[in-house]
Tab-separated table of C-alpha atoms in Angstrom:
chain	number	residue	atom	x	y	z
A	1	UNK	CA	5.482	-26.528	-9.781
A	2	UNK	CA	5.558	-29.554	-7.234
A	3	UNK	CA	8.067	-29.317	-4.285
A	4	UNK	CA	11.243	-30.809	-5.992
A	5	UNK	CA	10.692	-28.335	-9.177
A	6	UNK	CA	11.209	-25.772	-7.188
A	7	UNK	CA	13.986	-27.301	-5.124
A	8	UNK	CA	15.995	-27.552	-8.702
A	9	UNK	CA	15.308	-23.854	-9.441
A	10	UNK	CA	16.621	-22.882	-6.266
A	11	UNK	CA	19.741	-24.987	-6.839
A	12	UNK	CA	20.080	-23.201	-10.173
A	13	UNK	CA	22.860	-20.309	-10.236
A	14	UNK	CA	21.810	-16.634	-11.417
A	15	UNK	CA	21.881	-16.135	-15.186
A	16	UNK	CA	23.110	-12.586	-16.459
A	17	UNK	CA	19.293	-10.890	-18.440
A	18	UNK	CA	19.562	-7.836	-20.443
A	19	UNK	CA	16.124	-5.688	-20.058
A	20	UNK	CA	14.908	-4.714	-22.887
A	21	UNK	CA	11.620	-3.754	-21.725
A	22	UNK	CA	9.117	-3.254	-18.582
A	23	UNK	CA	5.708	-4.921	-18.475
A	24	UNK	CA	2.675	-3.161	-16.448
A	25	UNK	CA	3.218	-4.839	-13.701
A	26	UNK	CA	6.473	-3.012	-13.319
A	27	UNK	CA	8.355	-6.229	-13.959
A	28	UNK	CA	11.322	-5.453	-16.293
A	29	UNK	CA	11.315	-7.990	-19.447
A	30	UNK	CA	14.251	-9.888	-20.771
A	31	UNK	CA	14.528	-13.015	-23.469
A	32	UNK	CA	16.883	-15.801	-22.730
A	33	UNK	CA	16.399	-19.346	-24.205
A	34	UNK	CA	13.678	-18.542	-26.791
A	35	UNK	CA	11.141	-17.281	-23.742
A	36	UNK	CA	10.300	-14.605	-22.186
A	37	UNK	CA	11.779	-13.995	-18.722
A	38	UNK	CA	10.166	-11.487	-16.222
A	39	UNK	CA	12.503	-9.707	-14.017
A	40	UNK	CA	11.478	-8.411	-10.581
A	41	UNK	CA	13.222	-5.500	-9.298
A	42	UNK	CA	14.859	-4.800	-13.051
A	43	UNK	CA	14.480	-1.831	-14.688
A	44	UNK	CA	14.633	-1.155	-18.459
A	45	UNK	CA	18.058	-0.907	-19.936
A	46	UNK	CA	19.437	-2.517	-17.425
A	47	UNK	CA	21.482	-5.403	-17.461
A	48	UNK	CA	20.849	-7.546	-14.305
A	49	UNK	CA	21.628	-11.330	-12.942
A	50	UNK	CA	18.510	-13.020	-12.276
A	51	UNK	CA	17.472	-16.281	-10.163
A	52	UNK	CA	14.267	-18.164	-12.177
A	53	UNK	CA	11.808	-18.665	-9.536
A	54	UNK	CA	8.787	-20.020	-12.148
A	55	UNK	CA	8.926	-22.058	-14.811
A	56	UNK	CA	6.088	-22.336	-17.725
A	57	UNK	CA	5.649	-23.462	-21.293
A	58	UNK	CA	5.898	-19.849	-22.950
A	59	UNK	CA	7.840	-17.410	-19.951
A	60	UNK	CA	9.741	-17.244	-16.833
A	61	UNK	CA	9.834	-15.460	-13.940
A	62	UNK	CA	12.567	-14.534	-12.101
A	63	UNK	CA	13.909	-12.344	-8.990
A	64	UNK	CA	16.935	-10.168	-9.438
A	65	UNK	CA	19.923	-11.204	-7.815
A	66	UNK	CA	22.396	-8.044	-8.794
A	67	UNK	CA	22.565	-4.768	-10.712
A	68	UNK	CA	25.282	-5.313	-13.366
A	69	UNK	CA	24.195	-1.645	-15.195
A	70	UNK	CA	21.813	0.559	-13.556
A	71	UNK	CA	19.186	2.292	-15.387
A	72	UNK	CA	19.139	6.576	-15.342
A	73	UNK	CA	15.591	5.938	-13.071
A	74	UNK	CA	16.875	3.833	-10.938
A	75	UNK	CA	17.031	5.052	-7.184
A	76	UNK	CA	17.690	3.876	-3.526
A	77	UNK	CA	13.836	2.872	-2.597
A	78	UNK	CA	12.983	5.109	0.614
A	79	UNK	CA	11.804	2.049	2.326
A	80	UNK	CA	13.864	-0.254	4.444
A	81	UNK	CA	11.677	-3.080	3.572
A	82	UNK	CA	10.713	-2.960	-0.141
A	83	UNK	CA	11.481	-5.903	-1.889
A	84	UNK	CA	10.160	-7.709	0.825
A	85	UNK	CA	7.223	-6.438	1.775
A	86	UNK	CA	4.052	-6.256	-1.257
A	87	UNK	CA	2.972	-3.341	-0.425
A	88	UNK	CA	4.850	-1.516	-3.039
A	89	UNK	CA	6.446	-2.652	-6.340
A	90	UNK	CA	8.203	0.823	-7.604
A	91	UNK	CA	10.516	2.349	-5.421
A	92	UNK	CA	13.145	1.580	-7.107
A	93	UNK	CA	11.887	3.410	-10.242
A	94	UNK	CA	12.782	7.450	-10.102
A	95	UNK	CA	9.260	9.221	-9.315
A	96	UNK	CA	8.795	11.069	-12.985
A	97	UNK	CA	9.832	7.510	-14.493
A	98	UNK	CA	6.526	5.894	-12.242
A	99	UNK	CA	4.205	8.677	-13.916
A	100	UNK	CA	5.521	7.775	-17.120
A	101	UNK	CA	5.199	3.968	-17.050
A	102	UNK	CA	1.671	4.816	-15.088
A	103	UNK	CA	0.466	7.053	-18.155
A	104	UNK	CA	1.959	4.270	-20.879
A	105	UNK	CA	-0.455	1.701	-19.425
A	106	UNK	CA	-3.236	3.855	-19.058
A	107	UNK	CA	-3.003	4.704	-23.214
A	108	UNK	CA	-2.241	1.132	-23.621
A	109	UNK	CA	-5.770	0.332	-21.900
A	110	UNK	CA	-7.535	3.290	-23.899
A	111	UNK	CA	-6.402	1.755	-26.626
A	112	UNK	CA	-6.673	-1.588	-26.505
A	113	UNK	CA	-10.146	-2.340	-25.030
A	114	UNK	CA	-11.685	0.695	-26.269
A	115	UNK	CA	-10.291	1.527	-29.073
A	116	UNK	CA	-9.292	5.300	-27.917
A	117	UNK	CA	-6.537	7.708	-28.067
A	118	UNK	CA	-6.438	10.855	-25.537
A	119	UNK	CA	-6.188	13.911	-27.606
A	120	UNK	CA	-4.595	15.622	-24.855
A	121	UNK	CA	-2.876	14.522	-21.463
A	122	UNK	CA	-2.855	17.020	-18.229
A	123	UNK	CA	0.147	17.501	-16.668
A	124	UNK	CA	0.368	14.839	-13.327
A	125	UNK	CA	-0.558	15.824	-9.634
A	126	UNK	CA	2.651	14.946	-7.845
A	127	UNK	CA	3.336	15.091	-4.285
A	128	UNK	CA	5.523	13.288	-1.829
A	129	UNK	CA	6.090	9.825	-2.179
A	130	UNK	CA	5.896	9.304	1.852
A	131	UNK	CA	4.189	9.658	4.361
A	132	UNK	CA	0.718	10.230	2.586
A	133	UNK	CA	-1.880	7.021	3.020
A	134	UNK	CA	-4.410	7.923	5.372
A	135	UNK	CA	-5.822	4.314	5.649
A	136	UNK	CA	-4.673	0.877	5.637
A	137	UNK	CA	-5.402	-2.490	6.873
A	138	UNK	CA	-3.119	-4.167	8.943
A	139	UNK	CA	-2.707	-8.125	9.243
A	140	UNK	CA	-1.716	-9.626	12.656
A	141	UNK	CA	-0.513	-12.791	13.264
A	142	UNK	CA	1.579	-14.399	16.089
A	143	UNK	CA	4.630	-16.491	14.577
A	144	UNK	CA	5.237	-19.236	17.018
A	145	UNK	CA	8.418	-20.114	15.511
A	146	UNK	CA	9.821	-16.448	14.922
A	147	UNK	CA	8.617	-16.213	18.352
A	148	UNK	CA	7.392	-12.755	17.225
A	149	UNK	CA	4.225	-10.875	16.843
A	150	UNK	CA	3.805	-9.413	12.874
A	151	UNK	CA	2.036	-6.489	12.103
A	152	UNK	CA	1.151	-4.987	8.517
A	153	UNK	CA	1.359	-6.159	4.624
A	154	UNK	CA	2.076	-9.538	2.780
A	155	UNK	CA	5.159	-10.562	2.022
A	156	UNK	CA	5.646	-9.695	-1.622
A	157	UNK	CA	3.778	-13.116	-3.681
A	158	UNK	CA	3.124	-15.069	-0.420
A	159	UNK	CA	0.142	-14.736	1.983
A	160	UNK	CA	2.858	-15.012	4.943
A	161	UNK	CA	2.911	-11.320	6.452
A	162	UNK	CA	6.184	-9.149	6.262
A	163	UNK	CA	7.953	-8.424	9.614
A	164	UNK	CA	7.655	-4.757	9.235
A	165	UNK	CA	8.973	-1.858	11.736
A	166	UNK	CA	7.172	1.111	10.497
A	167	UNK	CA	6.414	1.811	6.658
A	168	UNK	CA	7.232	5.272	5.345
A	169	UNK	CA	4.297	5.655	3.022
A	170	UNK	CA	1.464	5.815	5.123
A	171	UNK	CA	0.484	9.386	7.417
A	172	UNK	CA	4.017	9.204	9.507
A	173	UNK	CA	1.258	8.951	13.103
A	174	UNK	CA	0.267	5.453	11.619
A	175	UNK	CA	3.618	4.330	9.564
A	176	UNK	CA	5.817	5.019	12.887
A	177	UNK	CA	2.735	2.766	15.066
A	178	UNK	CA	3.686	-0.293	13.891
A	179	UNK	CA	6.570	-1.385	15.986
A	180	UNK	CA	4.298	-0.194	19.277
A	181	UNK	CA	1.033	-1.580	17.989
A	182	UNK	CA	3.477	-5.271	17.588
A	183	UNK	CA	4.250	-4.647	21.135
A	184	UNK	CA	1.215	-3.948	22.200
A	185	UNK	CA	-0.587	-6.341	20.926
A	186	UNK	CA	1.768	-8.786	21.689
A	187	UNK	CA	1.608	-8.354	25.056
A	188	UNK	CA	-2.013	-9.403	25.504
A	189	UNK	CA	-3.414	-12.337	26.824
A	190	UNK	CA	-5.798	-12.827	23.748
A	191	UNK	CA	-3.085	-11.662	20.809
A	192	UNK	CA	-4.248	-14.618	18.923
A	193	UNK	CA	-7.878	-13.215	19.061
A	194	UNK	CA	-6.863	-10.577	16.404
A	195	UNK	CA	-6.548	-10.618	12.437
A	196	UNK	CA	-6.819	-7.385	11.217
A	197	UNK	CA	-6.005	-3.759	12.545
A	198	UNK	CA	-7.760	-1.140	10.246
A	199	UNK	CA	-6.056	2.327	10.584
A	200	UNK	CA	-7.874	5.877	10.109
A	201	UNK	CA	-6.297	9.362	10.039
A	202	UNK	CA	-8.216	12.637	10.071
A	203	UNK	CA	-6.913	16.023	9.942
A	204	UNK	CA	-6.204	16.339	13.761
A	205	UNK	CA	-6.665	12.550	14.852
A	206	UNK	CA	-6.224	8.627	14.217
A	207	UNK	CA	-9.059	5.861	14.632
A	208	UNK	CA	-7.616	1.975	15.152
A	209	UNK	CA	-10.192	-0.349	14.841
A	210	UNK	CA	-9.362	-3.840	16.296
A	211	UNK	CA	-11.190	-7.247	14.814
A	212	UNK	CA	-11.406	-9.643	17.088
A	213	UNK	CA	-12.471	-13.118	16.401
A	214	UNK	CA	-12.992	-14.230	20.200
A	215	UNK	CA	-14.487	-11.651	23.248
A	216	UNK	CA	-11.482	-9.728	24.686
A	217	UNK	CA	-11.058	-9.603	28.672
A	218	UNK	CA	-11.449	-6.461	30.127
A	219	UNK	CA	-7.603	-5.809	30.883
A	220	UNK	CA	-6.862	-6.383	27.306
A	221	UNK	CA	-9.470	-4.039	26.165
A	222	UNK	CA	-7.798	-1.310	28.789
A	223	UNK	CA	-4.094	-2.033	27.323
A	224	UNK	CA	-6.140	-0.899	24.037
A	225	UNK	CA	-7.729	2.150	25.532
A	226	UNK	CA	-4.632	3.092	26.790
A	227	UNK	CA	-2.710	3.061	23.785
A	228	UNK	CA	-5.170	5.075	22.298
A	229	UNK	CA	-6.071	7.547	25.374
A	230	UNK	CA	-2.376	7.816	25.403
A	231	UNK	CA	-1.939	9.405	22.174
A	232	UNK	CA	-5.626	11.033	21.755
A	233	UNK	CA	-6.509	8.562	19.105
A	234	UNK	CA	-9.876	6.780	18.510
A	235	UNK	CA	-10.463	2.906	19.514
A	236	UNK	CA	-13.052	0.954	18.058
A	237	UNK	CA	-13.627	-3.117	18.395
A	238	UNK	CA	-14.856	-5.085	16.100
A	239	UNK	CA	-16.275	-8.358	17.338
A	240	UNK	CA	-17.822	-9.372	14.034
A	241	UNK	CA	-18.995	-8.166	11.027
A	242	UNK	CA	-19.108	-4.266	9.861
A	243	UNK	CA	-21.899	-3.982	11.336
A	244	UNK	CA	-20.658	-4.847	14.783
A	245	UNK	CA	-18.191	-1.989	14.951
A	246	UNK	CA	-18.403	-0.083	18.012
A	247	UNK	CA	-16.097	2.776	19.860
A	248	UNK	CA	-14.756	2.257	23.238
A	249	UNK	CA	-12.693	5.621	23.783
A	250	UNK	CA	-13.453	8.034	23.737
A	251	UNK	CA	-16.966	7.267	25.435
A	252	UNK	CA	-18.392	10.747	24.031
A	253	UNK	CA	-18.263	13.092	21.983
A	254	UNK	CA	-17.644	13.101	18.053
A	255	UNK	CA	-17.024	9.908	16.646
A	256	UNK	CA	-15.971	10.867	13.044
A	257	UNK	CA	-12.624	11.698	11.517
A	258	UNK	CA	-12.293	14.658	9.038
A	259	UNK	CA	-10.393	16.444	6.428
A	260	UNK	CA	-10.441	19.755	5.032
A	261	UNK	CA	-10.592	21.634	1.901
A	262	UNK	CA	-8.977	24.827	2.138
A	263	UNK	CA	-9.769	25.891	-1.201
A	264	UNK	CA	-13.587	25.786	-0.618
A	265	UNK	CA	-13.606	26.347	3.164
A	266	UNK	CA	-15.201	22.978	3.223
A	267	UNK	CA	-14.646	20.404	6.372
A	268	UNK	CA	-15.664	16.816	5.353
A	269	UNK	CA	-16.480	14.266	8.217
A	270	UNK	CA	-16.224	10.598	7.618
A	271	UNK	CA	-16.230	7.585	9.979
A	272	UNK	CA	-13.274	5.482	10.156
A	273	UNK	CA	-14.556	2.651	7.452
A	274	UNK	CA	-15.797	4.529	5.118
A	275	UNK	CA	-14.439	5.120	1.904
A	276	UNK	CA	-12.266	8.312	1.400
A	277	UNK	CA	-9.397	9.489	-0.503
A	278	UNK	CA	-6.011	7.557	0.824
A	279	UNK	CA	-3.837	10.681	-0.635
A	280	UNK	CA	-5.238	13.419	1.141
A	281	UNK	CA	-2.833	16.423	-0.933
A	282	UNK	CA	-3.506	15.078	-4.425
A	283	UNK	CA	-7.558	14.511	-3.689
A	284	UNK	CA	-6.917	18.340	-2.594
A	285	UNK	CA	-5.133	18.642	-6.133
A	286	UNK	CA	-7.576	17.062	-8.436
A	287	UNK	CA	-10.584	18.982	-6.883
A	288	UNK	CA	-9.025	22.396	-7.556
A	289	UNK	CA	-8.320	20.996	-11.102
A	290	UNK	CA	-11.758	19.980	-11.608
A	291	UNK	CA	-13.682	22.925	-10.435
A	292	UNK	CA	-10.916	25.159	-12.765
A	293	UNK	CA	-11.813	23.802	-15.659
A	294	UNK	CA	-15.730	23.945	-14.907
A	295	UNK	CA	-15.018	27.622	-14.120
A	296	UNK	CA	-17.866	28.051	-12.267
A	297	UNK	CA	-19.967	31.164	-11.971
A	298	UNK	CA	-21.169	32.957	-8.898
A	299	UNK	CA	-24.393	31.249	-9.267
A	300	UNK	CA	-23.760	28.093	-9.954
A	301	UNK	CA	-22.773	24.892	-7.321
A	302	UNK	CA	-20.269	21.979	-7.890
A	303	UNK	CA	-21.906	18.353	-7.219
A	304	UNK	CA	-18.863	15.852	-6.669
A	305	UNK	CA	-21.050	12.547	-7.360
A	306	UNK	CA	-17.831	10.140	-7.263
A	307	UNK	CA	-19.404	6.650	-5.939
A	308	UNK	CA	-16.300	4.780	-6.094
């Protein structure tokens, strides 16, 4: 749409959408005008007024403006800043509902590209729906006009970043960092040196590992050890590329992160960029599963081979 196509839209008042169904992006779908319309933030069942934000030959999209009649699944999203942020598109949906719509598109897939129908589905793995992701990547950028330093996900469908305070889904140590990782970042003299804050958690401690895309004066790099020293964290730079990653606090000892598995006694180490489980209690969960249904015998060893 060019800029005076979208102008009109947004001159447009709400139209009242009745949702008759819910796509797998979690959009609810509605018909209005001979096209398809799909809702953001509606739920099926629901009846909803809706703002068109895109315009095409065969659908629509639109944002919901109000609830008119609420859906059974529909709940107060745990997060102060969903439907903003993009880092989450179902909080409004009731947890049970999320497994359901989850498992629909999964058949859906089976079916359609190979052909397949599950004789048989397990019950779900269900845990909290806070305070679980271990890792994230964090966007930084200084907003000259907000005046204000932004720290975390996109804005949902935009590539501007969210002006987030803390986010309730990931480990609570990094969720709650936010707001002093904004200030502390802010308050150096190169803030505009630095992208992208990866975050880590172990077991017992959290890694933050800082891009930077010019060199960092020493008194910056301190503010960072402090904040890190300061809480008993881990603080790694990252000049470059991957490669280039290097710790600066502690100085010694061990520089991996890890998690354990009760079940099996085990204690896995990883370093803070490689790939592991985000949902530490469900990975937990699934292995148990796995190695029940094996059933095992005394002699015999498990091999988890998952390569991503």
């Amino acid at each position: 749409m060019n800029k005076k196509q979208r102008e009109r839209l947004k001159q447009q008042d709400p139209i009242s959408l009745e949702i008759t169904g819910i796509g797998h992006d979690g959009r609810g779908i509605a018909h209005h005008n001979g096209k398809v319309i799909f809702v953001d933030g509606a739920l099926q069942g629901e009846t909803v007024t809706a703002k068109v934000s895109v315009v095409k030959s065969k659908y629509e999209e639109a944002d919901t403006v109000s609830v008119l009649k609420a859906a059974p699944e529909r709940v107060q999203p745990p997060c102060e800043h969903f439907g903003v942020c993009g880092g989450c598109s179902l909080q409004h949906m009731e947890p049970s509902a999320q497994i359901a719509l989850k498992q629909r598109i999964l058949a859906d897939q089976f079916k359609h590209f190979g052909h397949l129908e599950p004789q048989q589905w397990l019950a779900p793995l269900t845990h909290s729906q806070t305070g679980y992701r271990r890792k994230a990547r964090f966007g930084v950028r200084f907003v000259i006009k907000k005046d204000s330093l932004l720290l975390g996900f996109r804005e949902k469908g935009s590539n501007f970043l969210a002006e987030l305070t803390k986010c309730v889904v990931m480990d609570a140590r990094l969720g709650e960092s936010i707001m002093p990782l904004r200030q502390l970042i802010n308050g150096l003299e190169g803030k505009d040196f630095i992208p992208q804050v990866e975050v880590a958690a172990g077991d017992d401690t959290v890694a933050l590992i800082f891009r930077h895309m010019q060199d960092l004066s020493a008194t910056d790099i301190a503010q960072l050890i402090e904040f890190c020293q300061q809480r008993a964290w881990q603080c790694y730079l990252q000049p470059k590329g991957y490669d280039t990653v290097h710790r600066v606090y502690p100085i010694e000892g061990e520089d991996r992160l890890h998690y354990s598995l009760p079940d099996f006694g085990l204690t896995m180490r990883f370093y803070p960029l490689d790939f592991t489980q985000v949902n530490a209690e469900i990975n937990q969960k699934m292995l148990k599963m796995a190695v029940d249904m094996l059933n095992p015998q005394a002699h015999e060893r498990v091999l988890d081979l998952f390569c991503g």
